[in-house]
PDB file of C-alpha atoms in Angstrom:
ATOM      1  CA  UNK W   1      -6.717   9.123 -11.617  1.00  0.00           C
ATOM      2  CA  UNK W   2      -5.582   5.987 -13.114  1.00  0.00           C
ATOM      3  CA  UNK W   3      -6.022   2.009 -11.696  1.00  0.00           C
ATOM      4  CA  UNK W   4      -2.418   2.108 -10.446  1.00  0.00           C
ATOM      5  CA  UNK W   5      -3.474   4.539  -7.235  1.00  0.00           C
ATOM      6  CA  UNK W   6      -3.303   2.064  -4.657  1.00  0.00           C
ATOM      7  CA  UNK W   7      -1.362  -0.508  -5.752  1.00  0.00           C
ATOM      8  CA  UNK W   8       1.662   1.984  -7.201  1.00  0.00           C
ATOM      9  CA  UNK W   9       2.186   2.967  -3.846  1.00  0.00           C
ATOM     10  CA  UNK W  10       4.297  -0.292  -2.819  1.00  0.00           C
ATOM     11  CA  UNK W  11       4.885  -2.520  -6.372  1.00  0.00           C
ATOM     12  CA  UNK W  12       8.050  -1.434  -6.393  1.00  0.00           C
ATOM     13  CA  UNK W  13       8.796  -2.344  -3.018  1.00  0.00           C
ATOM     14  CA  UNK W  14       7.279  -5.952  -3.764  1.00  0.00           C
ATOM     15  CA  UNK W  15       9.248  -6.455  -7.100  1.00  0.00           C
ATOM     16  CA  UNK W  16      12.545  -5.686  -5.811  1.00  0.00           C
ATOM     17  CA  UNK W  17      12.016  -8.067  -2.552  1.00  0.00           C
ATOM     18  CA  UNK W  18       9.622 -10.796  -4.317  1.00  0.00           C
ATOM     19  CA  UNK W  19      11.201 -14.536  -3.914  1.00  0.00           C
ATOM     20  CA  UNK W  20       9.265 -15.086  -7.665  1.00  0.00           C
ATOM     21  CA  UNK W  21      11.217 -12.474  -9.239  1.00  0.00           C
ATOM     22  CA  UNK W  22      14.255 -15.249  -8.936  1.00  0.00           C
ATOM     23  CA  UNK W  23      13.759 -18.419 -11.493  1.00  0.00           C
ATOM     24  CA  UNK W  24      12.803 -20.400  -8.519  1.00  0.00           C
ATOM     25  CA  UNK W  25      11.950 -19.765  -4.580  1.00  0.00           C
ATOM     26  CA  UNK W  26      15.297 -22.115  -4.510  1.00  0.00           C
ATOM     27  CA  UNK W  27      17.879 -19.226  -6.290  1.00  0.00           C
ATOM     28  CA  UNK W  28      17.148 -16.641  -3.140  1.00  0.00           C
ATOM     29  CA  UNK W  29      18.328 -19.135  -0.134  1.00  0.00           C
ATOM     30  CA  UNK W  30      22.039 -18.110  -0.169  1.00  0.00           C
ATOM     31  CA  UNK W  31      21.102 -14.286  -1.088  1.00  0.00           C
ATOM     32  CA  UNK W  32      18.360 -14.876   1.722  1.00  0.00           C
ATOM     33  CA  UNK W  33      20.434 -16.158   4.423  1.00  0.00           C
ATOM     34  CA  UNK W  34      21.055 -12.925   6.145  1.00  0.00           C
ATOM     35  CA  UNK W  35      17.561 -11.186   5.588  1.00  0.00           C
ATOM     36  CA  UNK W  36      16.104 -12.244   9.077  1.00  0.00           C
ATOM     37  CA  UNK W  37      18.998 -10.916  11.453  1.00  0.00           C
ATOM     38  CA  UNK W  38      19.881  -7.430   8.868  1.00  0.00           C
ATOM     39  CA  UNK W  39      16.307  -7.138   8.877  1.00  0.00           C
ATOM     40  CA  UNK W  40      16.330  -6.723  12.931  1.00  0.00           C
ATOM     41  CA  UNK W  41      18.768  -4.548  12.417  1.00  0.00           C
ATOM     42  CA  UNK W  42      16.569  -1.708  10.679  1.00  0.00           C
ATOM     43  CA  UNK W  43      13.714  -2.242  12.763  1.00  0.00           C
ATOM     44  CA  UNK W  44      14.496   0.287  15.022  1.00  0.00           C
ATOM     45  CA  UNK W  45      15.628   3.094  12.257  1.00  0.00           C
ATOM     46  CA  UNK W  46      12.106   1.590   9.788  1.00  0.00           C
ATOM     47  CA  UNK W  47       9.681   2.175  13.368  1.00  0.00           C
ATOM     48  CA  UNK W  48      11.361   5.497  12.996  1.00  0.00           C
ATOM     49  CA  UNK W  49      11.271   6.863   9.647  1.00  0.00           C
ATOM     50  CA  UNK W  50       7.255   5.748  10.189  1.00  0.00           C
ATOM     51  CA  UNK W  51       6.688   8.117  13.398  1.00  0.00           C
ATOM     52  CA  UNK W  52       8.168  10.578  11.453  1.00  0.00           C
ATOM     53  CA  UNK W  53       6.454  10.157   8.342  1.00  0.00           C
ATOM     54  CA  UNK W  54       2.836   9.188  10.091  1.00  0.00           C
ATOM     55  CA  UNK W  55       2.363  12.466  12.507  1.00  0.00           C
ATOM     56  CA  UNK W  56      -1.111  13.366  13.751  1.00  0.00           C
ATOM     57  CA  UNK W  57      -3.709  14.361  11.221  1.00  0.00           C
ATOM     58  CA  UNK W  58      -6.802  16.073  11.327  1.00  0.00           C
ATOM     59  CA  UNK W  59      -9.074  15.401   9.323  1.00  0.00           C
ATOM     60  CA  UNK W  60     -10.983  18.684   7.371  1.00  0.00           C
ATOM     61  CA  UNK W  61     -14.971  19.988   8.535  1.00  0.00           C
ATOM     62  CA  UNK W  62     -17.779  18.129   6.589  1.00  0.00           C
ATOM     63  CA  UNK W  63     -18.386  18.920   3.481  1.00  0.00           C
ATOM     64  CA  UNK W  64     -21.515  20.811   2.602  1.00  0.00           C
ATOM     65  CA  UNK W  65     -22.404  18.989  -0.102  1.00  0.00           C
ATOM     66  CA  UNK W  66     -21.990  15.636  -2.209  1.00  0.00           C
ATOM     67  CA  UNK W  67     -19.929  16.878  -4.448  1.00  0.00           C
ATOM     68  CA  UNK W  68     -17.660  18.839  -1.785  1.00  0.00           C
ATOM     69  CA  UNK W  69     -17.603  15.337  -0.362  1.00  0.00           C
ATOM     70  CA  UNK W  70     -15.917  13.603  -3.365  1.00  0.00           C
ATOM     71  CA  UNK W  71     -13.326  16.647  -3.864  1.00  0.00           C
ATOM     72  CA  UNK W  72     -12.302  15.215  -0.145  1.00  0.00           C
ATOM     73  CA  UNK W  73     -11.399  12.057  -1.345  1.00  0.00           C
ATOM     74  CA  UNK W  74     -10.055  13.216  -4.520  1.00  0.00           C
ATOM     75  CA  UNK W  75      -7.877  15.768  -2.892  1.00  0.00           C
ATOM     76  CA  UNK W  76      -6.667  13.064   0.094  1.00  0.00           C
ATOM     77  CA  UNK W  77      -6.186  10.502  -2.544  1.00  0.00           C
ATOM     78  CA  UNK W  78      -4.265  12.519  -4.667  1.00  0.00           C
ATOM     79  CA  UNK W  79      -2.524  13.788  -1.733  1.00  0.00           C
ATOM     80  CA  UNK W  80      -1.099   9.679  -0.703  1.00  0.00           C
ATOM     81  CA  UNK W  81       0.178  10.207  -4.211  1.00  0.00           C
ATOM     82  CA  UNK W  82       2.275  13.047  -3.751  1.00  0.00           C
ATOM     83  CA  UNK W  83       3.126  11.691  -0.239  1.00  0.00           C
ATOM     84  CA  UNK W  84       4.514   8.265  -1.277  1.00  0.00           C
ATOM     85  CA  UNK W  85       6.218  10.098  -4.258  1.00  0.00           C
ATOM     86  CA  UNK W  86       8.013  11.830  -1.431  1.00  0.00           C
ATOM     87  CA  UNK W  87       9.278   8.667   0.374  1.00  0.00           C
ATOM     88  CA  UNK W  88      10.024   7.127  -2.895  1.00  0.00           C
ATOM     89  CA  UNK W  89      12.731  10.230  -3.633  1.00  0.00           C
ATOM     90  CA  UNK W  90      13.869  10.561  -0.317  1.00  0.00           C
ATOM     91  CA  UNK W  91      14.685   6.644  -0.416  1.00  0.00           C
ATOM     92  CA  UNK W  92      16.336   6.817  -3.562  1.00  0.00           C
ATOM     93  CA  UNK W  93      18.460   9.800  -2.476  1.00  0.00           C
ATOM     94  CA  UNK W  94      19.621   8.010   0.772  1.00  0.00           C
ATOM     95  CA  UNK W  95      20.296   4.625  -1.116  1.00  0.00           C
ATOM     96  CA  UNK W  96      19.847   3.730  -5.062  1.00  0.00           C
ATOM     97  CA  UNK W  97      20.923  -0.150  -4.155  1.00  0.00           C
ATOM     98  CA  UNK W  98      19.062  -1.299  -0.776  1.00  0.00           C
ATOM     99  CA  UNK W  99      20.433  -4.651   0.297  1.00  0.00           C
ATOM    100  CA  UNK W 100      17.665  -7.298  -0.317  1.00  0.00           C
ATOM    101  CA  UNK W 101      17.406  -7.025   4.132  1.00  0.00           C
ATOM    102  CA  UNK W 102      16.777  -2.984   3.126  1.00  0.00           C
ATOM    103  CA  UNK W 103      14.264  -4.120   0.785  1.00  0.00           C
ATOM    104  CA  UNK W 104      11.997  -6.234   3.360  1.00  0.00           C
ATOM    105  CA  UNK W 105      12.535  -3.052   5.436  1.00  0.00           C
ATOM    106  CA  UNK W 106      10.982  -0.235   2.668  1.00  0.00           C
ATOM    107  CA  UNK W 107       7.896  -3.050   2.296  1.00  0.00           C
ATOM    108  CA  UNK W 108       6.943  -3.096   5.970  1.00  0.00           C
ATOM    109  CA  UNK W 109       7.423   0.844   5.816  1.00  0.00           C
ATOM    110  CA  UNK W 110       5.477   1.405   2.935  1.00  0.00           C
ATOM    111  CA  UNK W 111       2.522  -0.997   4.220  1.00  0.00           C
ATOM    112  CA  UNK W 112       2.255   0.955   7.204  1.00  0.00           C
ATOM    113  CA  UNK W 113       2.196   4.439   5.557  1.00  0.00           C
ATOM    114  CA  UNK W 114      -0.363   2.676   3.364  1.00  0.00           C
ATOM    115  CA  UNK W 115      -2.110   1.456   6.675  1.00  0.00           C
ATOM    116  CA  UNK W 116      -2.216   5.025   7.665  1.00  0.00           C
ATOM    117  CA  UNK W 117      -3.382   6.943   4.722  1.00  0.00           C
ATOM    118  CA  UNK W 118      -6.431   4.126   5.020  1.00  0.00           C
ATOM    119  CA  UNK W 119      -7.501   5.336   8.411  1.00  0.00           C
ATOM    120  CA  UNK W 120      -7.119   9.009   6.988  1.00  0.00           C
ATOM    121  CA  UNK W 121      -9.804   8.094   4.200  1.00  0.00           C
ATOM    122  CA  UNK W 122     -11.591   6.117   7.060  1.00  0.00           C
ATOM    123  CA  UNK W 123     -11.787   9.451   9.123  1.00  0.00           C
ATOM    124  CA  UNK W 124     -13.574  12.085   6.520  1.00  0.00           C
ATOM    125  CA  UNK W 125     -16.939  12.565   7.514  1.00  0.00           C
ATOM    126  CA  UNK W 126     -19.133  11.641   4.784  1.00  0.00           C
ATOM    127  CA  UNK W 127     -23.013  11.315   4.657  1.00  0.00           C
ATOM    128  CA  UNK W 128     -23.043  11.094   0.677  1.00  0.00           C
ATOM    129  CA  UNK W 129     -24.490   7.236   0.119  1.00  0.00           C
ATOM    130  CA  UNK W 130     -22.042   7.035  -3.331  1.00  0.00           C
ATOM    131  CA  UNK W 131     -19.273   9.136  -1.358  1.00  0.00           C
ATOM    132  CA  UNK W 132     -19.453   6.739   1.727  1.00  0.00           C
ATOM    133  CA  UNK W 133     -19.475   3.344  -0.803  1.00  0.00           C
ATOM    134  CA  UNK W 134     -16.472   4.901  -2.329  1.00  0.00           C
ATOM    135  CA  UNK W 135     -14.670   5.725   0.971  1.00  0.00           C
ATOM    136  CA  UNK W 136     -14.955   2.213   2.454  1.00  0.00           C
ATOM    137  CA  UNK W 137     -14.179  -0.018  -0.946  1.00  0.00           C
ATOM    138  CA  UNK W 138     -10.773   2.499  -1.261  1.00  0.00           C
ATOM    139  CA  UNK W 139      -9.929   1.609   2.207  1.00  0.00           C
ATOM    140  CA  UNK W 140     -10.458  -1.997   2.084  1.00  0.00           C
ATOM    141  CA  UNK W 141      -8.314  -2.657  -0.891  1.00  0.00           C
ATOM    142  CA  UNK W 142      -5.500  -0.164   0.848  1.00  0.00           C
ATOM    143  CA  UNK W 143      -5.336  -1.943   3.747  1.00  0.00           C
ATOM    144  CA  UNK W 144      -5.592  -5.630   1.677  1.00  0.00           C
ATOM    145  CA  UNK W 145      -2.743  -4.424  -0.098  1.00  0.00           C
ATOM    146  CA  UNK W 146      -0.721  -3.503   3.025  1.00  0.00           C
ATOM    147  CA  UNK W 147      -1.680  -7.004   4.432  1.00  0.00           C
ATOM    148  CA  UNK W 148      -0.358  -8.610   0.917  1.00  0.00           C
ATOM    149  CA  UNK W 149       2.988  -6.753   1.585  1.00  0.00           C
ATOM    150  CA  UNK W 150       3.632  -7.881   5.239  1.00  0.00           C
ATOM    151  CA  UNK W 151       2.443 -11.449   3.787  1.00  0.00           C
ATOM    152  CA  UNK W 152       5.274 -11.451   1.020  1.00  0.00           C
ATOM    153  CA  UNK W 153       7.986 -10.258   3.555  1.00  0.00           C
ATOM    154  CA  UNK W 154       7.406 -13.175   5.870  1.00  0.00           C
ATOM    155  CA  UNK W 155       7.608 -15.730   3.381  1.00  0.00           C
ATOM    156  CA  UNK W 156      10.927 -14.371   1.962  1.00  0.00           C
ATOM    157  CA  UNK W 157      11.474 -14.363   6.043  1.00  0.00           C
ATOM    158  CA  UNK W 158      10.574 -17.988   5.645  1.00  0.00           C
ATOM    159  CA  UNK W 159      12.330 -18.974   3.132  1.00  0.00           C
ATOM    160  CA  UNK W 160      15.370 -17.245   4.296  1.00  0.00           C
ATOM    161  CA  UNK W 161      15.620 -19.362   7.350  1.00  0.00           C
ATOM    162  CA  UNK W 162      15.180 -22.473   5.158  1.00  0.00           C
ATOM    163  CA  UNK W 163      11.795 -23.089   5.510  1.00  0.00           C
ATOM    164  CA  UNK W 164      10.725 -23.895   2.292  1.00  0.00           C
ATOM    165  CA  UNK W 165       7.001 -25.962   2.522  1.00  0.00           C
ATOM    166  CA  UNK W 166       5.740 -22.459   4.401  1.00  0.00           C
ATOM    167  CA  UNK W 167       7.125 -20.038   2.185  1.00  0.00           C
ATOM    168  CA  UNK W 168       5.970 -22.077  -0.423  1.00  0.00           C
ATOM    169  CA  UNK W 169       1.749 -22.646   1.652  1.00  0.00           C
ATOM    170  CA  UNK W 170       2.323 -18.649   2.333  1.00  0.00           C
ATOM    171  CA  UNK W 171       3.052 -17.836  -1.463  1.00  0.00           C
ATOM    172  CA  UNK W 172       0.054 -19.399  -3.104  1.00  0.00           C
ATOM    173  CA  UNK W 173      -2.364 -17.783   0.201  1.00  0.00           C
ATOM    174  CA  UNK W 174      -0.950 -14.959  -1.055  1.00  0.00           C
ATOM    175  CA  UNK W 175      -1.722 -15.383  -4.730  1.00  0.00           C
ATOM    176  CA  UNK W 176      -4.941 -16.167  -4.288  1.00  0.00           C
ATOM    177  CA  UNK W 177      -5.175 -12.864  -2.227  1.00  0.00           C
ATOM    178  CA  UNK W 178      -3.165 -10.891  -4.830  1.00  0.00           C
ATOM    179  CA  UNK W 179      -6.049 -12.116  -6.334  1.00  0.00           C
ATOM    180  CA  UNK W 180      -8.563 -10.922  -4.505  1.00  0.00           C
ATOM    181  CA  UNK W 181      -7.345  -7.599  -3.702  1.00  0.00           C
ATOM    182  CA  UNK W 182      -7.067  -7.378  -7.875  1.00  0.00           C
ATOM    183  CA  UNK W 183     -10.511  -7.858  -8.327  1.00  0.00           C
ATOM    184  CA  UNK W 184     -11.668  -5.764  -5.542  1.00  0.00           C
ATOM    185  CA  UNK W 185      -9.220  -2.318  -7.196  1.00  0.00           C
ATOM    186  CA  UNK W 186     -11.017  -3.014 -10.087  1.00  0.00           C
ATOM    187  CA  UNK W 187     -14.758  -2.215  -8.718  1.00  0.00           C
ATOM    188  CA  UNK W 188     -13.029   0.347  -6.800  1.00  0.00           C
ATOM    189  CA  UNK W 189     -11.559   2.078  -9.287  1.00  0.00           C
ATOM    190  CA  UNK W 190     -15.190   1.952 -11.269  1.00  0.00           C
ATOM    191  CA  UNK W 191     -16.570   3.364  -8.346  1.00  0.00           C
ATOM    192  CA  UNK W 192     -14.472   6.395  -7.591  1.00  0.00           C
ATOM    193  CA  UNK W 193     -14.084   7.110 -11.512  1.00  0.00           C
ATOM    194  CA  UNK W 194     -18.391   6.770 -11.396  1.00  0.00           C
ATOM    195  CA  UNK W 195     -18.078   9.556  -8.539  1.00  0.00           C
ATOM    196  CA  UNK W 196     -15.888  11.638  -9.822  1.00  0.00           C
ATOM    197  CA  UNK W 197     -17.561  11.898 -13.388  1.00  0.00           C
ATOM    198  CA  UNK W 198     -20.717  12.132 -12.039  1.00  0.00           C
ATOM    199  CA  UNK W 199     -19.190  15.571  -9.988  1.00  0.00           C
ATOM    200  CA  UNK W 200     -17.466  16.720 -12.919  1.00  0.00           C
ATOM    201  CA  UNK W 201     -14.214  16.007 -11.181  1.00  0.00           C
ATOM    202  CA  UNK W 202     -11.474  16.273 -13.716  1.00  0.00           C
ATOM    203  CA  UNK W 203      -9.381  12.531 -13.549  1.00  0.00           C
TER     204      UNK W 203
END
């Protein structure tokens, strides 16, 4: 599977709602004044669409075997794929154009189903010492990721309700976690390719 596993799941949630994707923080204030109180208004329907999208899941017997341990991450990993291909669709079916208040909204939802599909790596029961290393440095740079995403919508949150010295201190925590979370995919990535070649599972 290629680098862009984790962090495909949400980019293009973060581009289209990202205050640097204007030529300065400045250019979103007037777009931005509305984001806060629309962004109430989806709440409600967002907490939804994530019940419905984050039911109970159980997670499959131990594997009997190292390399029947990596097919389980393989297979759930590929399976967050498939999943947030889903949501993708099924947003782009209900609404091409989301208002830039929608667009806060998809983040949020996509950082919890991102939150989610963490604890569902979290939950396979593995014994394997390379399967287990895998397992937790996937997680960790999930859930950094969803962290990053909540970060980014509250300082367009900030900025929106003119507060422009803490959007500004929240963007550059959150490049320097951006970062972070960059460096971290990378030795993950190295690690679950490692696994998988070393089990002859095809990438």
């Amino acid at each position: 599977m290629k680098k862009q596993i984790i962090s495909g799941l949400i980019v293009c949630g973060l581009v289209a709602c990202s205050p640097q994707n204007n030529q300065t923080a400045h250019n979103t204030n007037a777009a931005a004044s509305s984001v806060v109180a629309a962004s109430q208004t989806h709440i409600q329907a967002a907490s939804q669409i994530q019940a419905a999208s984050q039911t109970a899941w159980t997670p499959p017997p131990k594997a009997d075997s190292p390399k029947a341990e990596a097919q389980q991450i393989y297979d759930l990993m590929a399976q967050f794929q498939i999943e947030a291909g889903q949501r993708m669709n099924a947003q782009r079916q209900k609404n091409m154009q989301p208002s830039h208040a929608e667009s806060l909204v998809l983040v949020r939802q996509e950082a919890a189903a991102i939150r989610h599909d963490a604890k569902r790596l979290q939950q396979l029961d593995l014994s394997d010492k390379n399967a287990v290393e895998v397992q937790a440095a996937l997680s960790k740079n999930m859930l950094a990721f969803a962290d990053s995403a909540d970060l980014q919508v509250k300082a367009t949150e900030l900025l929106a309700q003119g507060k422009q010295a803490e959007a500004d201190a929240m963007n550059q925590q959150l490049g320097e976690m951006i970062q972070q979370i960059q460096h971290d995919q990378e030795k993950a990535h190295s690690a679950y390719s490692a696994l998988l070649k070393k089990h002859k599972i095809p990438q």
